Structures are given as C-alpha cells and as structure tokens.
Short mmCIF file of C-alpha atoms in Angstrom, two decimals:
data_model
loop_
_atom_site.label_atom_id
_atom_site.label_comp_id
_atom_site.label_asym_id
_atom_site.label_seq_id
_atom_site.Cartn_x
_atom_site.Cartn_y
_atom_site.Cartn_z
CA MET A 1 0.01 -0.05 -0.01
CA LYS A 2 1.11 3.41 -0.62
CA LEU A 3 1.59 5.88 2.15
CA VAL A 4 -0.73 9.26 2.69
CA ARG A 5 0.88 12.28 3.62
CA LEU A 6 -0.81 14.60 6.14
CA ILE A 7 0.61 18.30 6.12
CA SER A 8 -0.18 20.95 8.26
CA THR A 9 0.42 24.49 7.09
CA MET A 10 0.09 27.86 8.76
CA TRP A 11 -3.16 29.85 8.40
CA VAL A 12 -3.28 32.42 5.56
CA ALA A 13 -5.76 34.99 5.62
CA GLY A 14 -8.28 35.97 2.93
CA SER A 15 -10.22 34.81 2.16
CA LEU A 16 -25.57 8.61 -23.09
CA SER A 17 -25.99 5.95 -21.98
CA ILE A 18 -23.61 7.18 -24.91
CA THR A 19 -21.14 4.81 -25.79
CA SER A 20 -17.81 6.07 -24.10
CA ILE A 21 -15.31 6.52 -26.96
CA ALA A 22 -13.41 9.68 -27.96
CA ALA A 23 -14.67 12.42 -30.30
CA THR A 24 -13.74 11.77 -33.92
CA GLY A 25 -11.63 13.99 -35.84
CA PRO A 26 -9.83 17.23 -35.07
CA VAL A 27 -11.90 20.66 -35.31
CA MET A 28 -10.77 24.08 -36.28
CA ALA A 29 -12.06 27.21 -34.93
CA SER A 30 -14.99 29.05 -36.57
CA GLU A 31 -15.04 32.78 -37.14
CA PRO A 32 -14.54 35.12 -34.35
CA ASP A 33 -17.83 35.73 -32.55
CA ARG A 34 -18.94 39.48 -32.69
CA THR A 35 -22.10 39.14 -30.91
CA PRO A 36 -23.02 40.74 -27.67
CA VAL A 37 -22.10 38.63 -24.72
CA LEU A 38 -25.21 36.72 -23.90
CA SER A 39 -25.99 34.22 -21.23
CA GLY A 40 -27.34 30.55 -22.26
CA VAL A 41 -30.81 31.68 -22.11
CA ALA A 42 -30.60 33.83 -25.07
CA ASP A 43 -27.36 33.10 -26.83
CA PRO A 44 -28.01 30.71 -29.95
CA PHE A 45 -24.54 29.32 -29.37
CA TYR A 46 -26.01 27.16 -26.21
CA ALA A 47 -28.83 26.09 -28.18
CA GLN A 48 -29.39 22.06 -27.93
CA PRO A 49 -29.07 20.36 -31.31
CA GLN A 50 -32.53 18.51 -32.48
CA SER A 51 -30.68 15.37 -32.52
CA PHE A 52 -27.80 13.84 -31.34
CA ASP A 53 -27.70 11.00 -33.61
CA GLY A 54 -24.36 9.70 -34.43
CA ARG A 55 -22.52 11.78 -32.07
CA HIS A 56 -19.97 10.79 -29.56
CA PRO A 57 -19.17 12.13 -25.75
CA GLY A 58 -16.43 14.84 -26.26
CA GLU A 59 -17.55 15.58 -29.83
CA ILE A 60 -17.49 19.33 -30.82
CA LEU A 61 -20.71 20.87 -32.18
CA ARG A 62 -19.76 24.25 -32.67
CA SER A 63 -17.10 26.64 -31.65
CA ARG A 64 -16.09 30.44 -31.80
CA SER A 65 -13.07 32.62 -30.67
CA VAL A 66 -14.04 34.80 -27.70
CA THR A 67 -12.82 37.77 -25.86
CA ILE A 68 -11.79 37.12 -21.98
CA GLN A 69 -11.84 39.78 -19.62
CA ARG A 70 -9.02 40.62 -17.09
CA LEU A 71 -6.45 38.15 -18.66
CA SER A 72 -3.71 38.52 -21.24
CA GLN A 73 -1.24 36.79 -23.24
CA PHE A 74 -3.34 33.88 -24.52
CA SER A 75 -6.00 32.90 -27.42
CA ALA A 76 -9.41 31.90 -26.14
CA TYR A 77 -12.12 29.93 -27.70
CA GLN A 78 -15.33 28.20 -26.54
CA VAL A 79 -16.75 24.94 -27.77
CA GLN A 80 -20.17 23.29 -27.55
CA TYR A 81 -19.65 19.70 -26.90
CA VAL A 82 -21.50 16.51 -26.35
CA SER A 83 -21.92 15.11 -22.96
CA ALA A 84 -24.49 13.35 -20.90
CA ASN A 85 -27.17 14.05 -18.13
CA THR A 86 -27.51 11.73 -14.90
CA VAL A 87 -29.64 9.24 -16.77
CA GLY A 88 -27.01 8.80 -19.92
CA ALA A 89 -29.24 11.08 -22.12
CA PRO A 90 -27.12 13.20 -24.40
CA GLN A 91 -26.74 16.78 -23.98
CA ALA A 92 -24.65 19.79 -25.30
CA ASN A 93 -22.27 21.58 -22.63
CA VAL A 94 -20.09 24.52 -23.21
CA ALA A 95 -16.37 24.82 -22.44
CA THR A 96 -14.07 27.77 -22.75
CA ILE A 97 -10.47 26.83 -24.02
CA LEU A 98 -7.50 29.11 -23.28
CA ARG A 99 -3.94 28.70 -25.02
CA PRO A 100 -1.05 30.84 -23.70
CA GLN A 101 1.02 32.46 -26.16
CA ARG A 102 4.08 30.53 -24.72
CA MET A 103 3.17 26.82 -24.21
CA SER A 104 4.97 24.30 -22.49
CA ARG A 105 6.68 21.66 -24.61
CA PRO A 106 5.35 18.78 -24.68
CA ALA A 107 1.77 20.43 -24.53
CA LYS A 108 -0.05 19.94 -21.37
CA LEU A 109 -3.72 20.53 -20.38
CA VAL A 110 -5.19 21.35 -17.10
CA SER A 111 -9.06 21.11 -16.62
CA PHE A 112 -10.09 23.91 -14.05
CA GLN A 113 -13.27 23.43 -12.50
CA PRO A 114 -14.64 26.51 -11.06
CA PRO A 115 -17.15 26.48 -8.22
CA ILE A 116 -20.35 27.20 -10.38
CA ASP A 117 -22.73 26.19 -7.59
CA THR A 118 -25.76 27.50 -9.20
CA LEU A 119 -29.04 26.84 -11.16
CA SER A 120 -28.51 29.69 -13.58
CA TYR A 121 -26.89 30.08 -16.98
CA ASP A 122 -25.78 33.79 -15.83
CA CYS A 123 -23.28 32.10 -13.19
CA ASP A 124 -21.85 29.63 -15.66
CA PRO A 125 -17.93 30.10 -16.27
CA SER A 126 -18.43 30.35 -20.16
CA TYR A 127 -20.57 33.56 -19.26
CA ARG A 128 -18.88 35.14 -16.68
CA LEU A 129 -15.23 34.96 -18.23
CA ARG A 130 -16.63 36.92 -21.14
CA THR A 131 -18.36 39.49 -19.07
CA GLY A 132 -15.43 39.71 -16.56
CA SER A 133 -17.30 38.50 -13.39
CA GLU A 134 -15.52 35.33 -13.05
CA GLY A 135 -14.07 35.23 -9.47
CA ASP A 136 -11.23 32.79 -10.34
CA VAL A 137 -9.86 34.45 -13.15
CA GLY A 138 -6.53 34.77 -11.10
CA LYS A 139 -6.12 31.26 -10.71
CA ILE A 140 -6.68 30.66 -14.55
CA ALA A 141 -3.89 33.16 -15.08
CA ALA A 142 -1.75 31.33 -12.76
CA LEU A 143 -2.09 27.98 -14.63
CA LEU A 144 -1.80 29.85 -18.06
CA SER A 145 1.69 31.09 -16.73
CA LYS A 146 2.91 27.69 -16.42
CA GLY A 147 2.39 27.36 -20.31
CA TRP A 148 -0.38 24.88 -19.76
CA VAL A 149 -3.45 24.70 -21.83
CA VAL A 150 -6.52 25.27 -19.75
CA VAL A 151 -10.26 24.08 -20.40
CA VAL A 152 -12.73 25.38 -18.03
CA PRO A 153 -16.13 23.41 -18.57
CA ASP A 154 -19.56 24.50 -17.56
CA PHE A 155 -19.70 21.07 -15.96
CA LEU A 156 -23.17 21.20 -14.49
CA GLY A 157 -24.57 21.01 -18.06
CA PRO A 158 -27.51 23.08 -19.46
CA ASP A 159 -30.04 21.77 -16.73
CA HIS A 160 -27.54 22.78 -14.06
CA GLU A 161 -27.91 19.58 -12.00
CA TRP A 162 -25.80 21.06 -9.39
CA VAL A 163 -24.32 18.21 -6.96
CA ALA A 164 -25.30 15.24 -9.00
CA GLY A 165 -22.16 13.72 -9.37
CA TYR A 166 -22.38 12.01 -12.57
CA VAL A 167 -23.14 15.05 -14.51
CA GLU A 168 -20.19 16.76 -12.68
CA ALA A 169 -17.92 14.13 -13.53
CA LYS A 170 -19.01 13.63 -17.28
CA GLY A 171 -18.94 17.47 -18.12
CA THR A 172 -15.41 17.52 -16.98
CA LEU A 173 -14.20 14.44 -18.89
CA ASP A 174 -16.19 15.38 -22.12
CA GLY A 175 -14.83 18.98 -21.76
CA ILE A 176 -11.32 17.27 -21.82
CA ARG A 177 -12.15 15.17 -24.77
CA ALA A 178 -13.40 18.48 -26.71
CA ALA A 179 -10.18 20.22 -25.69
CA GLU A 180 -8.03 17.53 -27.19
CA ASN A 181 -10.04 17.25 -30.28
CA PHE A 182 -9.67 21.14 -30.80
CA THR A 183 -7.01 22.10 -33.39
CA PRO A 184 -6.17 25.15 -32.28
CA ALA A 185 -5.47 24.26 -28.66
CA GLY A 186 -2.33 22.76 -30.16
CA LEU A 187 -2.52 19.42 -28.07
CA ALA A 188 -1.65 16.00 -29.06
CA GLY A 189 -5.01 14.21 -28.56
CA ALA A 190 -5.73 11.62 -26.17
CA ALA A 191 -1.74 11.30 -25.70
CA THR A 192 -1.94 14.71 -24.04
CA PRO A 193 -0.98 14.56 -20.41
CA VAL A 194 -3.94 15.92 -18.33
CA GLY A 195 -4.27 17.56 -14.89
CA MET A 196 -7.65 18.40 -13.19
CA ILE A 197 -7.96 21.16 -10.32
CA GLY A 198 -11.06 22.65 -8.60
CA TYR A 199 -12.16 23.82 -5.26
CA SER A 200 -15.46 23.52 -3.24
CA GLY A 201 -18.22 22.97 -6.09
CA GLY A 202 -15.48 22.68 -8.36
CA ALA A 203 -14.04 19.80 -6.46
CA ARG A 204 -16.62 17.68 -7.18
CA GLY A 205 -16.31 17.80 -10.89
CA THR A 206 -12.54 17.07 -10.25
CA GLU A 207 -12.45 14.20 -8.11
CA PHE A 208 -15.56 12.46 -9.11
CA ALA A 209 -14.22 12.58 -12.76
CA ASN A 210 -11.05 11.22 -11.63
CA GLU A 211 -13.15 8.27 -10.07
CA LEU A 212 -15.21 7.86 -13.03
CA ALA A 213 -12.55 8.13 -15.63
CA SER A 214 -11.50 4.46 -15.71
CA THR A 215 -14.79 3.42 -17.31
CA TYR A 216 -16.14 6.46 -18.94
CA ALA A 217 -13.07 7.95 -20.42
CA PRO A 218 -10.34 5.56 -20.31
CA GLU A 219 -8.30 6.94 -23.10
CA LEU A 220 -7.58 10.05 -21.21
CA ASN A 221 -3.77 10.41 -20.18
CA LEU A 222 -4.85 11.68 -16.74
CA VAL A 223 -1.79 12.48 -14.48
CA GLY A 224 -3.48 13.97 -11.22
CA ALA A 225 -6.60 15.56 -9.86
CA ALA A 226 -6.21 18.12 -7.23
CA SER A 227 -9.43 18.72 -5.03
CA GLY A 228 -10.01 21.23 -2.18
CA GLY A 229 -12.71 21.84 0.29
CA LEU A 230 -14.55 18.84 -1.42
CA ALA A 231 -18.18 18.09 -0.29
CA VAL A 232 -17.89 14.29 -0.34
CA ASP A 233 -21.36 13.57 1.25
CA VAL A 234 -24.09 15.92 0.09
CA GLY A 235 -26.70 14.85 2.40
CA GLU A 236 -24.66 15.38 5.35
CA VAL A 237 -23.51 18.84 4.10
CA LEU A 238 -26.96 19.89 3.47
CA GLU A 239 -27.91 19.00 7.04
CA HIS A 240 -24.81 20.66 8.11
CA LEU A 241 -25.90 24.02 6.52
CA ASN A 242 -29.57 23.64 7.20
CA GLY A 243 -30.70 26.61 9.47
CA GLY A 244 -27.32 28.21 9.57
CA PRO A 245 -25.94 31.45 8.10
CA ALA A 246 -25.30 29.82 4.66
CA ALA A 247 -28.55 27.94 4.62
CA GLY A 248 -29.31 29.22 0.97
CA ILE A 249 -26.63 26.84 -0.35
CA ALA A 250 -28.49 23.80 1.22
CA PHE A 251 -31.60 24.79 -0.31
CA ALA A 252 -29.95 25.61 -3.91
CA GLY A 253 -28.11 22.34 -3.64
CA PHE A 254 -31.30 20.44 -2.95
CA PHE A 255 -33.23 21.91 -5.95
CA GLY A 256 -30.18 20.97 -8.18
CA ILE A 257 -30.30 17.62 -7.36
CA SER A 258 -33.73 17.41 -7.73
CA ARG A 259 -33.33 18.31 -11.42
CA ALA A 260 -31.10 15.26 -11.80
CA TYR A 261 -33.35 12.84 -9.80
CA PRO A 262 -37.16 13.60 -10.45
CA ALA A 263 -37.96 10.71 -8.01
CA ILE A 264 -37.36 13.03 -5.20
CA GLY A 265 -40.75 14.59 -5.92
CA LEU A 266 -40.08 18.19 -5.20
CA ASP A 267 -43.05 19.61 -6.45
CA ALA A 268 -45.16 17.64 -3.94
CA LEU A 269 -42.51 18.40 -1.08
CA LEU A 270 -42.51 22.24 -1.49
CA ASN A 271 -45.23 24.44 -0.05
CA GLN A 272 -46.37 27.82 -1.60
CA GLU A 273 -43.31 29.47 0.11
CA GLY A 274 -41.15 26.86 -1.16
CA GLN A 275 -42.17 27.03 -4.53
CA GLN A 276 -41.41 30.82 -4.84
CA LEU A 277 -38.22 30.02 -3.20
CA ARG A 278 -37.28 27.54 -5.77
CA ARG A 279 -37.98 30.08 -8.55
CA THR A 280 -36.03 32.72 -6.94
CA ILE A 281 -32.92 30.81 -6.22
CA GLY A 282 -33.08 29.48 -9.78
CA THR A 283 -32.09 32.73 -11.09
CA GLN A 284 -29.32 33.57 -8.71
CA CYS A 285 -25.68 32.77 -8.32
CA ILE A 286 -24.20 31.72 -5.08
CA GLU A 287 -23.08 35.03 -3.88
CA GLN A 288 -26.71 36.04 -3.96
CA PHE A 289 -28.27 33.05 -2.37
CA ALA A 290 -25.47 31.97 0.11
CA GLY A 291 -26.20 34.54 2.73
CA GLY A 292 -29.90 35.37 1.71
CA TYR A 293 -31.64 33.04 4.01
CA PRO A 294 -29.66 33.13 7.22
CA ASN A 295 -30.80 30.59 9.94
CA LYS A 296 -33.85 29.50 7.78
CA ARG A 297 -34.60 25.61 7.80
CA ILE A 298 -35.88 23.51 4.75
CA GLU A 299 -39.09 22.42 6.97
CA SER A 300 -40.20 26.13 6.61
CA PHE A 301 -40.62 25.79 2.90
CA THR A 302 -42.25 22.17 2.61
CA VAL A 303 -45.79 20.99 3.28
CA GLY A 304 -46.37 19.83 6.81
CA GLY A 305 -42.84 20.89 7.60
CA VAL A 306 -41.42 17.67 6.65
CA ASN A 307 -37.49 17.43 6.40
CA PRO A 308 -37.25 15.85 2.78
CA TRP A 309 -33.54 14.92 3.49
CA ALA A 310 -34.66 12.48 6.13
CA LEU A 311 -36.82 10.58 3.62
CA PRO A 312 -35.60 7.12 2.52
CA ARG A 313 -35.76 7.71 -1.05
CA VAL A 314 -33.73 11.03 -0.77
CA ARG A 315 -31.31 9.45 1.32
CA ASP A 316 -30.65 6.69 -1.30
CA ILE A 317 -30.19 9.38 -3.83
CA PHE A 318 -27.75 11.11 -1.69
CA ALA A 319 -25.90 7.88 -1.04
CA GLN A 320 -25.70 7.21 -4.98
CA VAL A 321 -23.76 10.62 -5.49
CA ALA A 322 -21.22 10.69 -2.59
CA GLY A 323 -17.64 10.28 -3.10
CA GLY A 324 -16.09 6.79 -3.51
CA ARG A 325 -19.07 5.63 -5.30
CA TYR A 326 -17.92 6.10 -9.07
CA GLY A 327 -15.28 4.00 -9.22
CA LYS A 328 -11.22 3.55 -8.49
CA PRO A 329 -9.27 7.02 -9.28
CA LYS A 330 -7.64 6.87 -12.45
CA SER A 331 -4.89 9.10 -11.16
CA PRO A 332 -3.25 10.22 -8.18
CA SER A 333 -5.48 12.58 -5.89
CA TYR A 334 -4.15 15.77 -4.00
CA PHE A 335 -6.62 16.86 -1.18
CA TYR A 336 -6.56 19.96 0.61
CA VAL A 337 -9.03 21.26 3.25
CA GLY A 338 -9.33 23.89 5.97
CA ASP A 339 -9.46 22.47 9.38
CA LYS A 340 -12.31 24.85 10.38
CA ASP A 341 -14.19 24.53 7.24
CA GLU A 342 -17.54 25.79 7.97
CA LEU A 343 -19.39 24.61 4.89
CA VAL A 344 -18.17 21.15 3.86
CA VAL A 345 -17.64 18.33 6.51
CA PRO A 346 -13.76 17.95 6.68
CA GLU A 347 -13.98 14.46 8.55
CA ASN A 348 -15.48 13.18 5.18
CA MET A 349 -12.68 14.14 3.12
CA HIS A 350 -10.35 12.50 5.77
CA ARG A 351 -12.54 9.37 5.34
CA LEU A 352 -12.43 9.12 1.54
CA ALA A 353 -8.46 9.64 1.78
CA ARG A 354 -8.52 6.67 3.95
CA ALA A 355 -10.77 4.58 1.67
CA TYR A 356 -8.35 5.42 -1.20
CA CYS A 357 -5.50 4.66 0.63
CA LYS A 358 -6.65 1.21 1.81
CA GLU A 359 -7.58 0.45 -1.68
CA GLY A 360 -3.73 1.21 -2.60
CA ASP A 361 -4.59 4.60 -4.20
CA SER A 362 -2.11 7.41 -4.17
CA VAL A 363 -3.21 10.17 -2.10
CA THR A 364 -1.60 13.52 -0.58
CA TYR A 365 -3.73 14.77 2.02
CA VAL A 366 -3.20 18.32 3.25
CA VAL A 367 -4.89 19.97 6.24
CA LEU A 368 -4.70 23.96 6.36
CA GLN A 369 -5.58 25.94 9.53
CA GLY A 370 -8.60 28.08 8.56
CA ASP A 371 -12.01 28.27 7.25
CA HIS A 372 -13.31 27.49 3.81
CA ARG A 373 -12.12 30.72 2.04
CA ALA A 374 -8.83 30.62 3.83
CA ALA A 375 -7.88 27.23 2.74
CA ASP A 376 -8.91 28.16 -0.81
CA VAL A 377 -6.36 30.80 -0.85
CA ALA A 378 -3.78 28.94 1.20
CA GLY A 379 -4.13 25.65 -0.69
CA PHE A 380 -4.11 26.45 -4.39
CA PRO A 381 -0.46 27.38 -4.69
CA GLY A 382 0.66 23.90 -3.32
CA ALA A 383 -1.87 21.87 -5.58
CA VAL A 384 -0.45 23.84 -8.63
CA THR A 385 3.08 22.71 -7.63
CA TRP A 386 1.80 19.28 -7.11
CA LEU A 387 0.18 19.35 -10.52
CA ASP A 388 3.49 20.64 -12.05
CA GLU A 389 5.37 17.54 -10.28
CA ARG A 390 2.76 15.07 -11.57
CA PHE A 391 3.49 16.45 -15.18
CA SER A 392 7.32 16.20 -14.72
CA ARG A 393 6.90 12.85 -13.22
CA LYS A 394 9.05 14.41 -10.16
CA GLY A 395 8.63 13.71 -6.40
CA GLU A 396 6.28 11.59 -4.67
CA ALA A 397 2.63 11.33 -5.96
CA GLY A 398 1.54 10.60 -2.61
CA SER A 399 1.88 8.60 0.61
CA CYS A 400 -0.38 7.09 3.22
CA SER A 401 1.73 6.51 6.40
CA THR A 402 0.30 9.13 8.77
CA LEU A 403 -3.63 9.26 7.91
CA SER A 404 -5.06 7.46 10.73
#
C-alpha cells in the first residue's frame, strides 16, 4: 500500500448511455464571435441540437473565438460539446479553452473546474469569463503562466444539475475530450498529459471525474486530480448547512439534485413559499443566495414541515452521489481542506482519503488552518506545484502513512 501524507500549514488570511469513446477528428476554430455577450438563455451558441444521432461524448458541435476579460497573453475559444446527463441522455455542454502564447513542451492540459454552484446560466464560467465577473480568473492566469492549456467546462450541463455527481464528472471528462480534439488548442489528442483542479463545488467535478474516468473515459492520459474543500457526502453537507448562516446553499443544492433525480418528488414536497423560493434561487448565483436565507430551515418551505432529507428515497439518492461511489481513481489525488471549514464536512474528506489508501491508491492529504475561504487561498499554490510535479514525473505522487 502506498502511504498518505498529512501536511499542516500555517493559516493564511483571506479569504448517453452514450458509448464512451473519443470524439472523432480534429476541429478547427470558427470565425470570431462578434455578438454581444449573452447568457445561455438568449445566446444561440448554447442551443441544444435537435438530434444527437451519430454523435459521441466530447465531440464538438460548434466553436467560436471569444474575448476573455481580465486576462492577457493567450488565445481563447469556446466549444459546444456532447456530454450526458445523470441518466445518460445526451446533452450539449459548453467549455472555454485558453491557449497561452508560450506553451510548455510537450503540450499539457489542465481542466479547471470553478465552483459554479448555481442553477442559472448567468453564473456559468463560459458567460462570466466573457463579462469579467468570474471570480477565479486569477487562478486561471496562474495556470496559463505555467504554459499549460486550460479548459474551463460548464460541467453542470444545460440543466444545471448541481451536486449530481455523474453530471459533474461527465461534463468535466467530456470537456477534456473536446479540448484535445480542438486543433487550435495545439494538443496531442488523447496522448496529452492532463491534470485536473477544482475547489469547493469545482472539487466535485474534479475528484468524481477522476473516479469515473477509468470506465467513462479510459483513453485520457490523466496524471493527477487536485481537489480542495470537497463536499464528499451531499446529504450530510445539506443537513450541516440547514438552519445556519449559509442555509441558502443547502436549499439551492437540494433543488439542483432534484433536477437530476425527479424521483425526489420536489413539487409535492414544497409548499407555496417553497415553490417561490425555488423560482427565486433558480435565477441567482451563489453570492446572492448563500447568505440570503440566514438561519432558515428547509422545513419552513415544505408541506407539513417535513425534512425531505430524512426521507428514505432522498437518502438513497444522496448515497448514490457520494464520493467513492464512482470507481477507482484513475490518477493520483491531492486533497486539501481547512481544519475549520464551515461549509463542507472535513471529516468526510479524511474518510475518503483513507478509503482510497486502503485500496492502494496514491493520495496526498493536506490540512490547512482556517475556514473554507482561507483554505482556498492558502491551498491553491501547493496544488499547482503538485500538478507541476505530476506533469514532470518528479517527486512523490502521494503517501499514506500518517492518515489515521
């Protein structure tokens, strides 16, 4: 068994069933897009095709050159590509591909998953990168500075099935396939070394893609997946947030997973106020709803004051989308989390790391002092360094000795 490394650092302030095969043939960029910046609700680029007959996961349906705000020294494109929803039905996702002017040799690709955490097109990275409102643009700049090509997928898909793990994983993996098949990216197809990185909501797309890759995208050359502030068990996280200062996150997450699993029966569960809550949150980004319902409980929005998360059918669904249920990780994992994280449950990341180690997987587990935001700021540089080491095959991928 390989060893798990437990690292403590000083606190830093601040915060479809589609056949699983590669896309066919390289795709060139289309003419530059000169239309106004529109979200997926109004932008025809996001429109779903009438048919997916003969299409494969990761296949590019359309592309365009785009202008990205607050970044420099790169070329940027958006592609619409084939992916799948929770039940395997085909759907079209969008990803942004950024190629630095000075690329590393050989070419390397990083799939960066921002914490989309929303039910609205207006909060997708493909839209926010063009309007200058993407909060993680500094991280993308850091990745580009290494000479890496970066793909940023809208990994929740067009229906924004937030916290539905299979959608998050497939959207990420198919975004990588699309980038590898896009000629202007300058990559070597499936031979391209690929790293993945994401924090918070973006960690779910990252780590669950690593678990699903061996069966869903076995051709990808994944070298490592860095996941920080990971919500391993959605049900436990929602219960943890219910009635607290960030209760809005719990409500939005529940609405998101209900989009993926209609068997939850959300319409019958919500009272009139709950129906209005769902409509309102469905138009908001996380910075709007996260603190918008302090100390509210889900029971205030359900018929008869029932806690839907206690229902057996809902608990069964939560169990289906928990970390460790998608398969054996294809590449080494790098976990980082704050010891005082108030949003996710750090103990669950600890438990998942131990489970990986028990199966002989390579894990690096980093504990930082601070809350969710502090660990994000403090942990990202170390995650990038670890990815760099994985690309160069230098250093230890992970050890498991001190994780108890």
